[in-house]
């Protein structure tokens, strides 16, 4: 689930600025962290 989000997010930001890419990765990391902590 979060893998698809990361892929989509990276694709969506492929032509964006680096700061936006980092923000997107941070957002995905938070989703991943939630997923891991809920288990």
mmCIF file of C-alpha atoms in Angstrom:
data_model
loop_
_atom_site.group_PDB
_atom_site.id
_atom_site.type_symbol
_atom_site.label_atom_id
_atom_site.label_comp_id
_atom_site.label_asym_id
_atom_site.label_seq_id
_atom_site.Cartn_x
_atom_site.Cartn_y
_atom_site.Cartn_z
ATOM 1 C CA UNK A 1 0.000 0.000 0.000
ATOM 2 C CA UNK A 2 2.627 2.520 1.072
ATOM 3 C CA UNK A 3 4.896 1.266 -1.723
ATOM 4 C CA UNK A 4 2.357 2.371 -4.314
ATOM 5 C CA UNK A 5 2.056 5.712 -2.551
ATOM 6 C CA UNK A 6 5.810 6.184 -2.643
ATOM 7 C CA UNK A 7 5.989 5.271 -6.321
ATOM 8 C CA UNK A 8 3.127 7.580 -7.215
ATOM 9 C CA UNK A 9 4.574 10.357 -5.101
ATOM 10 C CA UNK A 10 8.021 10.058 -6.686
ATOM 11 C CA UNK A 11 6.517 10.015 -10.156
ATOM 12 C CA UNK A 12 4.327 12.995 -9.455
ATOM 13 C CA UNK A 13 7.333 14.957 -8.194
ATOM 14 C CA UNK A 14 9.744 13.837 -10.910
ATOM 15 C CA UNK A 15 9.640 17.281 -12.516
ATOM 16 C CA UNK A 16 9.299 19.224 -9.274
ATOM 17 C CA UNK A 17 11.859 20.943 -7.102
ATOM 18 C CA UNK A 18 14.059 18.959 -4.746
ATOM 19 C CA UNK A 19 12.390 20.374 -1.640
ATOM 20 C CA UNK A 20 9.050 19.052 -2.865
ATOM 21 C CA UNK A 21 10.589 15.635 -3.428
ATOM 22 C CA UNK A 22 11.942 15.643 0.101
ATOM 23 C CA UNK A 23 8.590 16.730 1.481
ATOM 24 C CA UNK A 24 6.946 13.904 -0.433
ATOM 25 C CA UNK A 25 9.423 11.362 0.929
ATOM 26 C CA UNK A 26 8.825 12.659 4.430
ATOM 27 C CA UNK A 27 5.082 12.228 3.969
ATOM 28 C CA UNK A 28 5.582 8.660 2.719
ATOM 29 C CA UNK A 29 7.890 7.899 5.617
ATOM 30 C CA UNK A 30 5.192 9.014 8.042
ATOM 31 C CA UNK A 31 2.707 6.684 6.336
ATOM 32 C CA UNK A 32 5.194 3.848 6.526
ATOM 33 C CA UNK A 33 5.865 4.554 10.198
ATOM 34 C CA UNK A 34 2.132 4.484 10.955
ATOM 35 C CA UNK A 35 1.786 1.218 9.085
ATOM 36 C CA UNK A 36 4.624 -0.377 11.031
ATOM 37 C CA UNK A 37 3.541 0.895 14.427
ATOM 38 C CA UNK A 38 -0.049 -0.271 13.968
ATOM 39 C CA UNK A 39 1.038 -3.879 13.548
#
